Coordinates of C-alpha atoms and ligand atoms in Angstrom, one line a residue:
M1 CA -16.5 2.8 8.8
I2 CA -17.3 0.1 11.3
G3 CA -18.3 -3.1 9.5
R4 CA -17.4 -1.7 6.1
D5 CA -14.9 -3.4 3.8
L6 CA -11.7 -1.7 2.8
L7 CA -11.3 -2.8 -0.8
G8 CA -9.8 0.2 -2.4
I9 CA -8.9 3.9 -2.0
E10 CA -11.3 4.5 -4.9
D11 CA -14.2 3.9 -2.5
L12 CA -13.0 6.3 0.2
D13 CA -13.7 10.1 0.3
R14 CA -11.4 12.8 1.7
A15 CA -13.0 12.7 5.1
D16 CA -12.4 8.9 5.4
L17 CA -8.8 9.3 4.4
E18 CA -8.2 12.1 6.9
R19 CA -9.9 10.1 9.7
I20 CA -7.7 7.0 9.0
L21 CA -4.5 9.1 9.0
E22 CA -5.5 10.9 12.2
T23 CA -6.2 7.6 13.9
A24 CA -2.9 6.2 12.6
E25 CA -1.0 9.1 14.2
R26 CA -2.6 8.3 17.5
M27 CA -1.7 4.6 17.1
Q28 CA 2.0 5.5 16.6
E29 CA 2.3 6.4 20.3
V30 CA 1.5 2.8 21.2
G31 CA 4.6 1.7 19.3
T32 CA 6.8 3.9 21.5
R33 CA 5.7 2.3 24.7
E34 CA 7.7 -0.3 26.6
V35 CA 4.7 -2.6 26.5
K36 CA 3.4 -2.1 23.0
K37 CA -0.2 -3.3 23.6
V38 CA -3.6 -1.8 24.1
P39 CA -6.8 -3.8 24.9
T40 CA -8.8 -2.3 22.0
L41 CA -9.5 -5.5 20.1
R42 CA -9.3 -8.0 23.0
G43 CA -11.4 -11.1 22.3
R44 CA -11.6 -10.4 18.6
T45 CA -10.2 -12.6 15.8
I46 CA -8.4 -11.4 12.7
V47 CA -7.7 -13.8 9.9
N48 CA -4.7 -13.0 7.5
L49 CA -5.7 -14.8 4.3
F50 CA -2.7 -14.5 2.0
F51 CA -2.8 -16.4 -1.2
E52 CA 0.2 -14.5 -2.5
P53 CA 3.6 -14.1 -0.8
S54 CA 4.1 -11.0 1.4
T55 CA 6.7 -9.9 3.9
R56 CA 5.9 -6.4 5.1
T57 CA 2.1 -6.4 4.7
R58 CA 1.4 -9.7 6.3
T59 CA 3.8 -9.1 9.2
S60 CA 2.6 -5.7 9.9
F61 CA -1.1 -6.7 9.9
E62 CA -0.1 -9.4 12.4
I63 CA 1.9 -7.0 14.6
A64 CA -0.9 -4.4 14.3
G65 CA -3.6 -6.9 15.4
K66 CA -1.5 -8.2 18.3
R67 CA -0.7 -4.6 19.5
L68 CA -4.5 -4.2 19.7
S69 CA -4.8 -7.5 21.6
A70 CA -6.7 -9.3 18.9
D71 CA -6.1 -13.0 18.2
V72 CA -4.4 -13.1 14.8
V73 CA -4.6 -16.3 12.6
N74 CA -2.4 -16.6 9.5
F75 CA -3.8 -18.7 6.7
S76 CA -1.7 -19.0 3.5
P77 CA -3.2 -21.5 1.1
T78 CA -1.6 -21.8 -2.3
S79 CA -3.0 -19.5 -4.9
S80 CA -3.4 -22.2 -7.5
S81 CA -6.0 -24.1 -5.6
L82 CA -8.1 -21.0 -5.3
T83 CA -8.3 -19.4 -8.6
K84 CA -11.7 -20.7 -9.4
D85 CA -14.6 -18.7 -8.2
E86 CA -16.3 -21.7 -6.5
S87 CA -13.2 -22.6 -4.4
I88 CA -12.8 -19.0 -3.4
L89 CA -16.3 -19.0 -2.2
D90 CA -15.8 -22.3 -0.4
T91 CA -12.9 -20.8 1.5
A92 CA -15.0 -17.7 2.3
R93 CA -17.8 -19.9 3.7
T94 CA -15.3 -22.0 5.7
L95 CA -13.9 -18.8 7.2
D96 CA -17.3 -17.4 7.9
A97 CA -18.1 -20.5 10.0
M98 CA -15.1 -19.6 12.3
A99 CA -16.7 -16.2 12.9
P100 CA -13.8 -13.9 12.4
D101 CA -14.1 -10.2 13.1
A102 CA -12.0 -9.1 10.1
V103 CA -10.4 -10.9 7.2
V104 CA -7.3 -9.5 5.5
V105 CA -7.0 -10.8 2.0
R106 CA -4.2 -10.8 -0.6
H107 CA -4.6 -12.5 -3.9
K108 CA -2.9 -12.3 -7.3
V109 CA -6.2 -11.9 -9.0
A110 CA -7.9 -8.5 -9.0
G111 CA -11.4 -8.6 -7.5
V112 CA -10.9 -11.6 -5.2
P113 CA -11.2 -9.6 -1.9
K114 CA -14.5 -8.2 -3.2
R115 CA -15.8 -11.7 -4.0
I116 CA -14.9 -12.8 -0.5
A117 CA -16.4 -9.7 1.0
D118 CA -19.7 -10.4 -0.7
A119 CA -19.8 -13.8 0.9
L120 CA -18.6 -12.9 4.4
A121 CA -20.3 -11.1 7.2
A122 CA -17.0 -9.8 8.6
P123 CA -15.3 -6.8 7.1
V124 CA -12.7 -7.6 4.5
I125 CA -9.5 -5.6 4.2
N126 CA -7.8 -5.8 0.8
A127 CA -4.0 -6.4 1.3
G128 CA -3.3 -6.3 -2.4
D129 CA -5.3 -7.8 -5.3
G130 CA -3.5 -8.3 -8.7
A131 CA -2.9 -5.0 -10.4
H132 CA -6.0 -3.5 -8.8
E133 CA -5.5 -1.9 -5.4
H134 CA -3.3 -2.1 -2.3
P135 CA -5.1 0.4 -0.1
T136 CA -3.2 0.1 3.1
Q137 CA 0.1 0.6 1.2
A138 CA -1.2 3.9 -0.2
L139 CA -2.5 4.9 3.3
L140 CA 0.9 4.3 4.9
D141 CA 2.5 6.3 2.1
L142 CA 0.1 9.2 2.6
L143 CA 0.9 9.1 6.3
T144 CA 4.6 9.1 5.6
V145 CA 4.3 12.0 3.2
Y146 CA 2.1 14.0 5.5
Q147 CA 4.5 13.6 8.4
E148 CA 7.5 14.5 6.2
K149 CA 6.0 17.5 4.5
G150 CA 3.3 18.6 7.0
R151 CA 0.7 18.6 4.2
I152 CA -0.5 16.7 1.1
D153 CA -2.5 19.5 -0.5
G154 CA -0.6 21.1 -3.3
L155 CA 2.4 18.7 -3.3
S156 CA 3.7 17.3 -6.6
V157 CA 4.1 13.6 -6.5
T158 CA 5.9 11.6 -9.2
I159 CA 5.5 7.8 -9.5
V160 CA 8.2 6.1 -11.5
G161 CA 8.2 2.6 -13.0
D162 CA 5.9 -0.3 -13.8
V163 CA 2.7 1.7 -13.4
L164 CA 0.9 -0.8 -15.7
H165 CA 1.1 -3.7 -13.3
S166 CA 1.2 -1.8 -10.0
R167 CA -1.6 -1.9 -7.5
V168 CA 0.5 0.4 -5.4
A169 CA 0.5 3.1 -8.1
R170 CA -3.2 2.8 -8.6
S171 CA -4.1 3.2 -4.9
N172 CA -1.6 6.0 -4.4
I173 CA -3.0 7.9 -7.5
Y174 CA -6.5 7.8 -5.9
G175 CA -5.2 8.8 -2.5
F176 CA -2.9 11.6 -3.4
L177 CA -5.5 13.1 -5.8
K178 CA -8.3 12.9 -3.2
L179 CA -6.1 14.8 -0.8
G180 CA -5.2 17.6 -3.2
A181 CA -1.8 16.6 -4.6
E182 CA -0.8 16.7 -8.2
V183 CA 0.3 13.3 -9.5
R184 CA 2.6 12.4 -12.4
V185 CA 3.7 9.0 -13.6
A186 CA 6.9 8.3 -15.5
A187 CA 7.7 5.1 -17.4
P188 CA 8.6 3.7 -20.8
P189 CA 5.5 3.9 -23.0
T190 CA 4.9 0.2 -22.7
L191 CA 4.5 0.4 -18.9
I192 CA 2.0 3.3 -18.9
P193 CA -1.7 2.1 -18.9
P194 CA -3.4 3.6 -22.0
A195 CA -6.1 5.5 -20.2
I196 CA -4.1 6.6 -17.2
E197 CA -4.7 10.3 -17.8
T198 CA -8.5 9.8 -17.3
L199 CA -7.7 9.2 -13.6
G200 CA -6.4 12.8 -13.5
V201 CA -2.6 12.2 -13.6
K202 CA -0.1 13.4 -16.2
A203 CA 2.0 10.7 -17.9
F204 CA 5.6 11.2 -19.0
T205 CA 8.1 9.1 -20.8
S206 CA 10.9 11.5 -19.9
L207 CA 12.0 11.1 -16.3
R208 CA 13.6 14.5 -16.3
E209 CA 10.3 16.2 -17.2
A210 CA 8.3 14.1 -14.7
L211 CA 10.7 15.0 -11.9
D212 CA 10.7 18.7 -12.5
G213 CA 9.6 20.3 -9.3
A214 CA 8.6 17.1 -7.5
D215 CA 8.2 17.1 -3.7
V216 CA 7.8 13.3 -3.6
V217 CA 9.3 10.7 -5.8
M218 CA 7.9 7.1 -5.6
A219 CA 9.8 4.3 -7.3
L220 CA 7.9 1.1 -8.0
R221 CA 9.3 -2.4 -7.9
I222 CA 10.4 -3.9 -11.2
Q223 CA 9.5 -7.5 -11.8
R224 CA 12.5 -8.7 -13.7
E225 CA 11.0 -11.9 -15.2
R226 CA 8.0 -10.0 -16.5
L227 CA 9.8 -7.0 -17.9
D228 CA 12.9 -8.3 -19.5
G229 CA 12.4 -8.4 -23.2
A230 CA 8.6 -8.2 -23.1
Y231 CA 8.1 -4.6 -22.0
V232 CA 11.6 -3.0 -22.0
P233 CA 14.6 -4.0 -24.0
S234 CA 16.6 -4.9 -20.9
I235 CA 16.7 -4.3 -17.2
R236 CA 20.0 -2.6 -17.7
E237 CA 18.5 -0.1 -20.1
Y238 CA 15.5 0.4 -17.9
S239 CA 17.7 1.1 -15.0
A240 CA 19.9 3.6 -16.9
T241 CA 16.8 5.6 -18.0
F242 CA 14.4 5.3 -15.1
G243 CA 16.5 4.0 -12.2
L244 CA 16.8 6.7 -9.6
D245 CA 20.1 7.9 -8.3
R246 CA 21.3 11.2 -6.8
T247 CA 22.2 12.6 -10.2
K248 CA 18.7 12.1 -11.6
L249 CA 17.1 13.2 -8.4
R250 CA 18.6 16.7 -8.9
F251 CA 15.7 17.3 -11.4
A252 CA 13.3 17.1 -8.4
K253 CA 13.0 19.8 -5.7
D254 CA 16.0 20.0 -3.3
D255 CA 14.0 18.7 -0.4
A256 CA 12.3 15.9 -2.4
I257 CA 11.8 12.6 -0.6
V258 CA 12.1 9.2 -2.2
M259 CA 9.7 6.3 -1.5
H260 CA 9.5 2.7 -2.4
P261 CA 6.9 0.1 -1.3
G262 CA 9.5 -2.7 -1.1
P263 CA 11.0 -5.1 -1.8
V264 CA 13.6 -2.9 -3.5
N265 CA 15.7 -4.3 -6.4
R266 CA 18.9 -2.5 -5.4
G267 CA 20.7 -1.0 -8.3
V268 CA 17.6 -1.3 -10.6
E269 CA 14.9 1.0 -9.6
L270 CA 17.0 2.7 -6.9
S271 CA 20.7 3.1 -6.5
H272 CA 22.2 1.3 -3.5
D273 CA 23.0 4.6 -1.9
L274 CA 19.4 5.9 -2.3
A275 CA 17.9 2.6 -1.1
D276 CA 19.7 3.1 2.2
H277 CA 19.9 6.7 2.9
R278 CA 18.0 10.0 3.0
P279 CA 16.2 11.4 1.2
S280 CA 14.7 7.9 1.0
V281 CA 12.1 7.2 3.7
I282 CA 11.6 3.5 3.0
L283 CA 12.0 2.4 6.6
D284 CA 9.7 5.1 7.8
Q285 CA 7.1 3.7 5.4
V286 CA 7.6 0.2 6.9
R287 CA 7.4 1.6 10.5
N288 CA 4.2 3.6 9.6
G289 CA 2.7 0.5 8.2
V290 CA 2.1 -1.0 11.6
A291 CA 0.3 2.1 13.1
L292 CA -1.7 2.6 9.9
R293 CA -2.9 -1.0 10.0
M294 CA -3.8 -0.7 13.6
A295 CA -5.9 2.3 12.7
V296 CA -7.6 0.4 9.8
L297 CA -8.3 -2.7 12.0
Y298 CA -9.7 -0.4 14.7
L299 CA -11.8 1.7 12.4
F300 CA -13.2 -1.1 10.2
A301 CA -13.4 -3.9 12.6
G302 CA -13.2 -2.4 16.1
R303 CA -16.1 -0.8 17.6
P304 CA -19.3 -2.9 17.7
V305 CA -18.0 -5.2 20.4
A306 CA -16.7 -2.2 22.5
A307 CA -20.1 -0.5 22.0
A308 CA -22.0 -3.6 23.0
Q309 CA -19.9 -3.9 26.1
E310 CA -20.4 -0.3 27.0
G311 CA -24.2 -0.6 26.4
Ligands
LIG1 N1 4.8 -5.0 -1.9 C1 4.0 -4.3 -2.8 C2 2.8 -5.1 -3.3 O1 2.6 -6.2 -2.8 C3 4.8 -3.8 -4.0 C4 5.4 -4.9 -4.8 O2 5.5 -6.0 -4.4 O3 5.9 -4.5 -5.9 O4 2.1 -4.7 -4.2

């Protein structure tokens, strides 16, 4: 994986996914030490290039880089100045001149990390592009499920909510299917992409049917301004039909876990109670995000310098 870009889970195979998850499990140990730092990426520079706001993802890439002793630079230009192809390439060239060892990119437009990757020598890690992919979110979700359930093969995973606009859903669909889970999506018909079943998932407009026998229930964030009126009659109605609470969760397996990529709209996609307590594992997802991103930086941007030093 060294020197490769991480643009989407679609590009990875099962062996890649397993390797990343195993490495992340080893990285978790560093987070339990009193001094949470290893010299793995000393002398290397990681640029966080976030054109779109982010809390968890940007922070955890920064912590992950620092725990590996890399120098981490945060660069957050406004998205509007960089929607044109030419200005994106200018930014990429400017960055290239600073010789980073990895560039982590988030942009509201799908495909921008790929355009930057094509123009840069350094590996590019996609931290979320439009409604396309958010690979490190899916990887940390896979890690969380693996550690909760002891396996992914054969599990039944139900993704609930705005699948149409969700890069988290897309990346998770690829990831869970590649590792042998069954994936269902549940949403009002307007929020289910027309050809979703060609990816190998089953689509439901009945939450009850979608949850039947689920081991994992993943709620997606609702973007109120985009949904109200245009895709669903009202947020209140959406919440009554697809918002998860303990009563609706009874349709899933007794030991089902609940996930959410954050930020949670409390009382909309998850009840207040479920947002804060088991069986939701939201804070485990956030915690695992750091170790997972350490693994990604190590595997995609790590070894050439170490190898050169050894040689
Ligand atoms: N934080 C996730 C993302 O950036 C989920 C969300 O914002 O809805 O895609």
